[in-house]
Amino acid sequence: ADKTFGFETRSAPPTFLVGVEPAPPHERASWVVDLRAGAGCFGKTLKLKGAGSKYFVPKMDRAGTPPACRWTGSLTLQSRQADGAKVHLYIVDSMIEHLEDIHKQPQCSFEDSWKNFNERHNGQHHQVLSRAWSATAFFLVVSLLCIAAMLRRFLYFVEGGRLLGRLIAAKFFLQDLPQQVCIIAYLYGWYAQEGLRCQMCLFHPRHCDDEYPLHWNNLMVCLFTLMSACSNQLLLQMKRARQNDEDQEVVACLVRFTIVAISTLPFSTAGIVLAHTLWHLRSVAVYFLLAIPCVLGWATLFCVPLASSFDEEL
């Protein structure tokens, strides 16, 4: 049976959160919530559907709305339960003083941030940042161990070229690629439109200022990480031809660029996938420049093993 209810919002512009939580043992029960604004507010019906615990921040046209609106609604349980089901419904009106500033923040989505804060209980993004910090500390230890091994080989032994090659190869798989993934996870967890920074904007206006993800400090971290990932170029030594061979030089440059594309694949992939939502980039030229190493890197990873398997069968 439908359960009707009514409430009033006083936020300006009207902003409220709807939370639906079915109680055990019917946590996955499906339901429908219908909301209708009173006369002079919106005059339309909002229908919210879901199963299990869900949270919504309705997106409405806020132009010309009064400071207070009366709402009526109903909750309909769609799942058929023999013993009935208990469902908790929450309506939370936002009384944040800097609400207008939050809505004007172009880098944050207030609705998604508030919804994500309630769904994740402020834990997922914080966990991402905490794990990124732990991984960064681990990578620092790996770098120090590599440096210590090289110094020991340099001081006590004459030949250290083979050890250098092995360390660069091990560092690439144990540090460079995972570190790029962790940096991307940190940037997304903090600077996303519903990330931890935007969630903190809900509580304090100083976090609502525009802050580009690739500011000076983050940019330097990314550049040094890319330089470290491309250090495997030291292992690639092309044999010099007796005569100038332009074809061989072109092949050598292509091989080196392919290795760079594979080494920076996490960054280039994230650059394309998150260009709009995280970097706020609109230029087609930027997409094209990022697509070149990204497509080349993924094509090399998939096509080269596939071609090798075909050669073995033939």
mmCIF file of C-alpha atoms in Angstrom:
data_model
loop_
_atom_site.group_PDB
_atom_site.id
_atom_site.type_symbol
_atom_site.label_atom_id
_atom_site.label_comp_id
_atom_site.label_asym_id
_atom_site.label_seq_id
_atom_site.Cartn_x
_atom_site.Cartn_y
_atom_site.Cartn_z
ATOM 1 C CA ALA A 1 0.000 0.000 0.000
ATOM 2 C CA ASP A 2 1.134 3.585 -0.614
ATOM 3 C CA LYS A 3 2.399 5.581 2.322
ATOM 4 C CA THR A 4 1.843 9.314 1.948
ATOM 5 C CA PHE A 5 3.851 12.047 3.612
ATOM 6 C CA GLY A 6 4.461 15.786 3.405
ATOM 7 C CA PHE A 7 7.368 18.117 4.088
ATOM 8 C CA GLU A 8 8.527 21.689 3.555
ATOM 9 C CA THR A 9 11.830 22.964 2.178
ATOM 10 C CA ARG A 10 13.298 26.326 3.148
ATOM 11 C CA SER A 11 16.618 26.164 1.314
ATOM 12 C CA ALA A 12 17.237 28.755 -1.370
ATOM 13 C CA PRO A 13 17.610 27.592 -4.056
ATOM 14 C CA PRO A 14 15.533 24.510 -3.088
ATOM 15 C CA THR A 15 17.962 21.664 -2.418
ATOM 16 C CA PHE A 16 17.146 18.522 -0.491
ATOM 17 C CA LEU A 17 18.241 14.906 -0.244
ATOM 18 C CA VAL A 18 15.923 11.894 -0.368
ATOM 19 C CA GLY A 19 17.164 8.708 1.300
ATOM 20 C CA VAL A 20 15.390 5.350 1.159
ATOM 21 C CA GLU A 21 16.662 2.482 3.311
ATOM 22 C CA PRO A 22 14.772 -0.846 3.435
ATOM 23 C CA ALA A 23 15.254 -2.519 6.824
ATOM 24 C CA PRO A 24 16.463 -6.120 7.277
ATOM 25 C CA PRO A 25 15.681 -8.760 6.229
ATOM 26 C CA HIS A 26 14.414 -7.082 3.053
ATOM 27 C CA GLU A 27 17.449 -4.923 2.246
ATOM 28 C CA ARG A 28 16.998 -5.429 -1.523
ATOM 29 C CA ALA A 29 13.320 -4.503 -1.682
ATOM 30 C CA SER A 30 12.331 -2.378 -4.684
ATOM 31 C CA TRP A 31 10.299 0.800 -4.281
ATOM 32 C CA VAL A 32 9.024 3.959 -5.968
ATOM 33 C CA VAL A 33 8.878 7.445 -4.432
ATOM 34 C CA ASP A 34 6.616 10.098 -5.996
ATOM 35 C CA LEU A 35 7.120 13.750 -5.026
ATOM 36 C CA ARG A 36 4.888 16.664 -6.014
ATOM 37 C CA ALA A 37 5.666 20.300 -5.326
ATOM 38 C CA GLY A 38 2.935 22.611 -4.104
ATOM 39 C CA ALA A 39 1.414 25.472 -6.061
ATOM 40 C CA GLY A 40 3.857 28.271 -6.852
ATOM 41 C CA CYS A 41 6.964 26.075 -6.651
ATOM 42 C CA PHE A 42 7.479 23.711 -9.558
ATOM 43 C CA GLY A 43 4.100 22.182 -10.238
ATOM 44 C CA LYS A 44 5.517 18.875 -11.472
ATOM 45 C CA THR A 45 5.987 15.366 -10.154
ATOM 46 C CA LEU A 46 9.351 13.754 -9.454
ATOM 47 C CA LYS A 47 9.480 9.960 -9.575
ATOM 48 C CA LEU A 48 12.397 8.114 -7.963
ATOM 49 C CA LYS A 49 12.859 4.374 -8.417
ATOM 50 C CA GLY A 50 15.335 2.000 -6.865
ATOM 51 C CA ALA A 51 16.104 -1.200 -4.990
ATOM 52 C CA GLY A 52 17.846 -1.370 -1.651
ATOM 53 C CA SER A 53 19.346 1.701 -0.001
ATOM 54 C CA LYS A 54 19.473 4.646 -2.392
ATOM 55 C CA TYR A 55 19.997 8.401 -2.060
ATOM 56 C CA PHE A 56 18.868 11.116 -4.449
ATOM 57 C CA VAL A 57 19.341 14.860 -4.751
ATOM 58 C CA PRO A 58 16.659 15.946 -7.252
ATOM 59 C CA LYS A 59 17.921 18.314 -9.926
ATOM 60 C CA MET A 60 15.358 21.007 -10.607
ATOM 61 C CA ASP A 61 15.066 24.357 -12.325
ATOM 62 C CA ARG A 62 15.915 26.792 -9.528
ATOM 63 C CA ALA A 63 15.096 30.004 -11.369
ATOM 64 C CA GLY A 64 12.321 32.008 -9.766
ATOM 65 C CA THR A 65 11.516 29.543 -7.003
ATOM 66 C CA PRO A 66 10.208 30.823 -3.649
ATOM 67 C CA PRO A 67 12.303 30.400 -0.487
ATOM 68 C CA ALA A 68 9.811 27.903 0.981
ATOM 69 C CA CYS A 69 7.975 25.091 -0.797
ATOM 70 C CA ARG A 70 5.423 22.573 0.402
ATOM 71 C CA TRP A 71 5.804 19.037 -0.913
ATOM 72 C CA THR A 72 3.617 15.950 -0.831
ATOM 73 C CA GLY A 73 4.786 12.454 -1.644
ATOM 74 C CA SER A 74 4.091 8.759 -1.535
ATOM 75 C CA LEU A 75 6.193 5.635 -1.066
ATOM 76 C CA THR A 76 5.145 2.485 -2.899
ATOM 77 C CA LEU A 77 6.763 -0.884 -2.204
ATOM 78 C CA GLN A 78 6.976 -2.880 -5.429
ATOM 79 C CA SER A 79 8.465 -6.063 -3.987
ATOM 80 C CA ARG A 80 5.896 -8.516 -2.719
ATOM 81 C CA GLN A 81 6.844 -9.638 0.777
ATOM 82 C CA ALA A 82 4.745 -12.207 2.632
ATOM 83 C CA ASP A 83 5.589 -10.786 6.057
ATOM 84 C CA GLY A 84 5.693 -7.155 4.922
ATOM 85 C CA ALA A 85 8.737 -4.896 4.759
ATOM 86 C CA LYS A 86 9.870 -1.894 6.754
ATOM 87 C CA VAL A 87 11.358 1.002 4.813
ATOM 88 C CA HIS A 88 12.978 4.128 6.284
ATOM 89 C CA LEU A 89 12.468 7.322 4.272
ATOM 90 C CA TYR A 90 14.571 10.430 4.970
ATOM 91 C CA ILE A 91 14.086 13.948 3.632
ATOM 92 C CA VAL A 92 16.984 16.268 4.486
ATOM 93 C CA ASP A 93 16.702 19.938 3.557
ATOM 94 C CA SER A 94 20.023 21.695 2.977
ATOM 95 C CA MET A 95 20.450 24.719 5.244
ATOM 96 C CA ILE A 96 24.048 25.454 4.219
ATOM 97 C CA GLU A 97 24.743 29.183 4.300
ATOM 98 C CA HIS A 98 27.065 29.120 1.280
ATOM 99 C CA LEU A 99 24.629 27.038 -0.791
ATOM 100 C CA GLU A 100 24.595 29.524 -3.666
ATOM 101 C CA ASP A 101 28.416 29.459 -3.857
ATOM 102 C CA ILE A 102 28.378 25.673 -4.086
ATOM 103 C CA HIS A 103 25.956 25.713 -7.011
ATOM 104 C CA LYS A 104 28.173 28.235 -8.809
ATOM 105 C CA GLN A 105 31.276 26.028 -8.430
ATOM 106 C CA PRO A 106 31.971 24.797 -12.005
ATOM 107 C CA GLN A 107 34.342 22.000 -10.934
ATOM 108 C CA CYS A 108 31.926 20.344 -8.511
ATOM 109 C CA SER A 109 28.503 18.773 -8.793
ATOM 110 C CA PHE A 110 26.678 19.603 -5.592
ATOM 111 C CA GLU A 111 23.967 16.998 -6.151
ATOM 112 C CA ASP A 112 26.410 14.179 -6.896
ATOM 113 C CA SER A 113 28.748 15.220 -4.052
ATOM 114 C CA TRP A 114 25.991 15.199 -1.457
ATOM 115 C CA LYS A 115 24.601 11.934 -2.819
ATOM 116 C CA ASN A 116 28.043 10.322 -2.858
ATOM 117 C CA PHE A 117 28.779 11.520 0.667
ATOM 118 C CA ASN A 118 25.675 9.762 1.975
ATOM 119 C CA GLU A 119 26.087 6.611 -0.097
ATOM 120 C CA ARG A 120 29.759 6.066 0.720
ATOM 121 C CA HIS A 121 29.600 7.414 4.253
ATOM 122 C CA ASN A 122 32.629 9.552 3.363
ATOM 123 C CA GLY A 123 34.767 6.425 3.212
ATOM 124 C CA GLN A 124 35.547 5.367 -0.345
ATOM 125 C CA HIS A 125 37.377 8.473 -1.512
ATOM 126 C CA HIS A 126 39.207 8.765 1.800
ATOM 127 C CA GLN A 127 40.251 5.125 1.455
ATOM 128 C CA VAL A 128 41.572 5.799 -2.042
ATOM 129 C CA LEU A 129 43.679 8.687 -0.767
ATOM 130 C CA SER A 130 44.952 6.636 2.178
ATOM 131 C CA ARG A 131 45.963 3.744 -0.059
ATOM 132 C CA ALA A 132 47.626 6.141 -2.494
ATOM 133 C CA TRP A 133 49.730 7.530 0.373
ATOM 134 C CA SER A 134 50.698 4.005 1.493
ATOM 135 C CA ALA A 135 51.605 3.012 -2.059
ATOM 136 C CA THR A 136 53.710 6.155 -2.485
ATOM 137 C CA ALA A 137 55.633 5.300 0.683
ATOM 138 C CA PHE A 138 56.199 1.776 -0.671
ATOM 139 C CA PHE A 139 57.502 3.154 -3.985
ATOM 140 C CA LEU A 140 59.871 5.428 -2.093
ATOM 141 C CA VAL A 141 61.311 2.401 -0.279
ATOM 142 C CA VAL A 142 61.709 0.582 -3.618
ATOM 143 C CA SER A 143 63.617 3.561 -5.052
ATOM 144 C CA LEU A 144 65.915 3.744 -2.030
ATOM 145 C CA LEU A 145 66.646 0.016 -2.234
ATOM 146 C CA CYS A 146 67.501 0.332 -5.937
ATOM 147 C CA ILE A 147 69.836 3.240 -5.236
ATOM 148 C CA ALA A 148 71.489 1.334 -2.373
ATOM 149 C CA ALA A 149 72.005 -1.720 -4.590
ATOM 150 C CA MET A 150 73.581 0.385 -7.324
ATOM 151 C CA LEU A 151 75.901 2.181 -4.881
ATOM 152 C CA ARG A 152 77.013 -1.116 -3.383
ATOM 153 C CA ARG A 153 77.747 -2.525 -6.858
ATOM 154 C CA PHE A 154 79.602 0.646 -7.841
ATOM 155 C CA LEU A 155 81.789 0.700 -4.706
ATOM 156 C CA TYR A 156 82.670 -2.986 -4.450
ATOM 157 C CA PHE A 157 82.508 -4.215 -8.042
ATOM 158 C CA VAL A 158 83.713 -2.888 -11.357
ATOM 159 C CA GLU A 159 80.911 -3.917 -13.702
ATOM 160 C CA GLY A 160 77.439 -2.614 -12.905
ATOM 161 C CA GLY A 161 75.763 -2.370 -16.300
ATOM 162 C CA ARG A 162 73.831 -5.627 -16.048
ATOM 163 C CA LEU A 163 72.600 -4.770 -12.560
ATOM 164 C CA LEU A 164 71.460 -1.361 -13.798
ATOM 165 C CA GLY A 165 69.444 -2.959 -16.561
ATOM 166 C CA ARG A 166 67.813 -5.432 -14.193
ATOM 167 C CA LEU A 167 66.958 -2.707 -11.688
ATOM 168 C CA ILE A 168 65.430 -0.463 -14.338
ATOM 169 C CA ALA A 169 63.303 -3.345 -15.633
ATOM 170 C CA ALA A 170 62.198 -4.343 -12.119
ATOM 171 C CA LYS A 171 61.488 -0.714 -11.188
ATOM 172 C CA PHE A 172 59.310 -0.317 -14.268
ATOM 173 C CA PHE A 173 56.958 -3.146 -13.261
ATOM 174 C CA LEU A 174 57.135 -2.737 -9.486
ATOM 175 C CA GLN A 175 57.031 1.056 -9.276
ATOM 176 C CA ASP A 176 56.532 3.087 -12.438
ATOM 177 C CA LEU A 177 53.309 1.549 -13.759
ATOM 178 C CA PRO A 178 51.623 1.074 -10.335
ATOM 179 C CA GLN A 179 52.660 4.557 -9.244
ATOM 180 C CA GLN A 180 50.968 6.124 -12.265
ATOM 181 C CA VAL A 181 47.766 4.257 -11.403
ATOM 182 C CA CYS A 182 47.966 5.465 -7.794
ATOM 183 C CA ILE A 183 48.510 9.088 -8.852
ATOM 184 C CA ILE A 184 45.484 8.896 -11.152
ATOM 185 C CA ALA A 185 43.413 7.342 -8.364
ATOM 186 C CA TYR A 186 44.459 10.147 -6.014
ATOM 187 C CA LEU A 187 43.627 12.890 -8.504
ATOM 188 C CA TYR A 188 40.242 11.337 -9.255
ATOM 189 C CA GLY A 189 39.407 10.663 -5.606
ATOM 190 C CA TRP A 190 40.166 14.273 -4.641
ATOM 191 C CA TYR A 191 39.344 16.401 -7.710
ATOM 192 C CA ALA A 192 36.394 14.541 -9.262
ATOM 193 C CA GLN A 193 33.073 16.366 -9.521
ATOM 194 C CA GLU A 194 31.789 14.268 -6.626
ATOM 195 C CA GLY A 195 35.209 13.665 -5.029
ATOM 196 C CA LEU A 196 36.407 14.319 -1.516
ATOM 197 C CA ARG A 197 37.299 17.954 -2.221
ATOM 198 C CA CYS A 198 33.786 18.696 -3.465
ATOM 199 C CA GLN A 199 32.319 16.800 -0.519
ATOM 200 C CA MET A 200 34.327 19.000 1.838
ATOM 201 C CA CYS A 201 32.941 22.000 -0.035
ATOM 202 C CA LEU A 202 29.555 21.049 1.416
ATOM 203 C CA PHE A 203 30.811 21.917 4.899
ATOM 204 C CA HIS A 204 33.330 24.723 4.441
ATOM 205 C CA PRO A 205 33.410 27.428 1.737
ATOM 206 C CA ARG A 206 37.224 27.536 1.561
ATOM 207 C CA HIS A 207 37.146 24.195 -0.246
ATOM 208 C CA CYS A 208 34.834 25.637 -2.900
ATOM 209 C CA ASP A 209 37.542 27.676 -4.628
ATOM 210 C CA ASP A 210 38.630 26.723 -8.118
ATOM 211 C CA GLU A 211 41.639 24.420 -7.935
ATOM 212 C CA TYR A 212 42.935 22.850 -11.117
ATOM 213 C CA PRO A 213 44.026 19.211 -10.650
ATOM 214 C CA LEU A 214 47.336 19.743 -12.431
ATOM 215 C CA HIS A 215 48.534 22.673 -10.377
ATOM 216 C CA TRP A 216 52.253 23.225 -9.931
ATOM 217 C CA ASN A 217 52.889 20.590 -7.241
ATOM 218 C CA ASN A 218 50.827 17.873 -8.896
ATOM 219 C CA LEU A 219 52.295 18.704 -12.297
ATOM 220 C CA MET A 220 55.844 18.269 -11.014
ATOM 221 C CA VAL A 221 54.928 14.926 -9.443
ATOM 222 C CA CYS A 222 53.487 13.737 -12.756
ATOM 223 C CA LEU A 223 56.495 14.958 -14.757
ATOM 224 C CA PHE A 224 59.050 13.272 -12.484
ATOM 225 C CA THR A 225 56.984 10.069 -12.539
ATOM 226 C CA LEU A 226 56.928 10.116 -16.338
ATOM 227 C CA MET A 227 60.692 10.734 -16.463
ATOM 228 C CA SER A 228 61.233 7.786 -14.146
ATOM 229 C CA ALA A 229 58.989 5.569 -16.261
ATOM 230 C CA CYS A 230 60.888 6.526 -19.423
ATOM 231 C CA SER A 231 64.280 5.666 -17.888
ATOM 232 C CA ASN A 232 63.999 2.273 -19.587
ATOM 233 C CA GLN A 233 65.278 4.056 -22.697
ATOM 234 C CA LEU A 234 68.751 3.512 -21.196
ATOM 235 C CA LEU A 235 68.368 -0.212 -21.875
ATOM 236 C CA LEU A 236 67.717 0.278 -25.576
ATOM 237 C CA GLN A 237 70.968 0.447 -27.516
ATOM 238 C CA MET A 238 70.691 0.413 -31.287
ATOM 239 C CA LYS A 239 73.614 -0.878 -33.318
ATOM 240 C CA ARG A 240 75.094 1.821 -35.470
ATOM 241 C CA ALA A 241 75.252 1.062 -39.151
ATOM 242 C CA ARG A 242 78.491 1.549 -41.048
ATOM 243 C CA GLN A 243 76.714 3.845 -43.450
ATOM 244 C CA ASN A 244 73.917 6.270 -42.791
ATOM 245 C CA ASP A 245 70.717 4.272 -43.062
ATOM 246 C CA GLU A 246 67.643 6.485 -42.803
ATOM 247 C CA ASP A 247 65.275 3.515 -42.615
ATOM 248 C CA GLN A 248 67.095 2.102 -39.628
ATOM 249 C CA GLU A 249 67.010 5.476 -37.874
ATOM 250 C CA VAL A 250 63.262 5.757 -38.484
ATOM 251 C CA VAL A 251 62.704 2.262 -37.089
ATOM 252 C CA ALA A 252 64.843 3.088 -34.056
ATOM 253 C CA CYS A 253 62.839 6.256 -33.352
ATOM 254 C CA LEU A 254 59.569 4.357 -33.775
ATOM 255 C CA VAL A 255 60.708 1.641 -31.359
ATOM 256 C CA ARG A 256 61.748 4.226 -28.785
ATOM 257 C CA PHE A 257 58.457 6.118 -29.098
ATOM 258 C CA THR A 258 56.525 2.841 -28.780
ATOM 259 C CA ILE A 259 58.372 2.048 -25.540
ATOM 260 C CA VAL A 260 57.563 5.533 -24.247
ATOM 261 C CA ALA A 261 53.885 5.014 -25.181
ATOM 262 C CA ILE A 262 53.761 1.734 -23.251
ATOM 263 C CA SER A 263 55.643 3.229 -20.289
ATOM 264 C CA THR A 264 53.174 6.112 -19.964
ATOM 265 C CA LEU A 265 50.039 4.137 -20.856
ATOM 266 C CA PRO A 266 48.216 4.689 -17.517
ATOM 267 C CA PHE A 267 48.662 8.469 -17.777
ATOM 268 C CA SER A 268 47.676 8.710 -21.442
ATOM 269 C CA THR A 269 44.622 6.487 -20.941
ATOM 270 C CA ALA A 270 43.453 8.490 -17.942
ATOM 271 C CA GLY A 271 44.088 11.689 -19.880
ATOM 272 C CA ILE A 272 41.528 10.656 -22.493
ATOM 273 C CA VAL A 273 38.963 9.039 -20.199
ATOM 274 C CA LEU A 274 39.036 11.837 -17.598
ATOM 275 C CA ALA A 275 39.761 14.774 -19.899
ATOM 276 C CA HIS A 276 36.257 16.197 -19.610
ATOM 277 C CA THR A 277 35.199 15.263 -16.080
ATOM 278 C CA LEU A 278 38.523 15.775 -14.273
ATOM 279 C CA TRP A 279 40.830 17.933 -16.371
ATOM 280 C CA HIS A 280 37.959 20.055 -17.778
ATOM 281 C CA LEU A 281 39.563 20.067 -21.213
ATOM 282 C CA ARG A 282 37.562 21.035 -24.283
ATOM 283 C CA SER A 283 40.237 21.225 -26.992
ATOM 284 C CA VAL A 284 40.144 18.626 -29.776
ATOM 285 C CA ALA A 285 43.906 19.049 -30.257
ATOM 286 C CA VAL A 286 44.552 17.884 -26.690
ATOM 287 C CA TYR A 287 42.448 14.763 -27.252
ATOM 288 C CA PHE A 288 44.357 14.058 -30.463
ATOM 289 C CA LEU A 289 47.778 14.441 -28.814
ATOM 290 C CA LEU A 290 46.764 12.145 -25.948
ATOM 291 C CA ALA A 291 45.247 9.593 -28.319
ATOM 292 C CA ILE A 292 48.499 9.036 -30.253
ATOM 293 C CA PRO A 293 50.535 7.418 -27.422
ATOM 294 C CA CYS A 294 47.432 5.806 -25.934
ATOM 295 C CA VAL A 295 46.364 4.022 -29.128
ATOM 296 C CA LEU A 296 49.958 3.074 -29.975
ATOM 297 C CA GLY A 297 50.567 1.650 -26.511
ATOM 298 C CA TRP A 298 47.395 -0.444 -26.350
ATOM 299 C CA ALA A 299 47.808 -1.584 -29.966
ATOM 300 C CA THR A 300 51.344 -2.764 -29.216
ATOM 301 C CA LEU A 301 50.268 -4.669 -26.103
ATOM 302 C CA PHE A 302 47.454 -6.482 -27.919
ATOM 303 C CA CYS A 303 48.728 -6.820 -31.486
ATOM 304 C CA VAL A 304 52.322 -7.920 -30.879
ATOM 305 C CA PRO A 305 51.429 -10.990 -28.742
ATOM 306 C CA LEU A 306 48.603 -11.831 -31.159
ATOM 307 C CA ALA A 307 50.926 -11.637 -34.169
ATOM 308 C CA SER A 308 53.528 -13.762 -32.352
ATOM 309 C CA SER A 309 50.947 -16.472 -31.646
ATOM 310 C CA PHE A 310 49.929 -16.546 -35.315
ATOM 311 C CA ASP A 311 53.563 -16.902 -36.391
ATOM 312 C CA GLU A 312 54.011 -19.854 -34.053
ATOM 313 C CA GLU A 313 50.927 -21.583 -35.486
ATOM 314 C CA LEU A 314 52.095 -21.046 -39.042
#
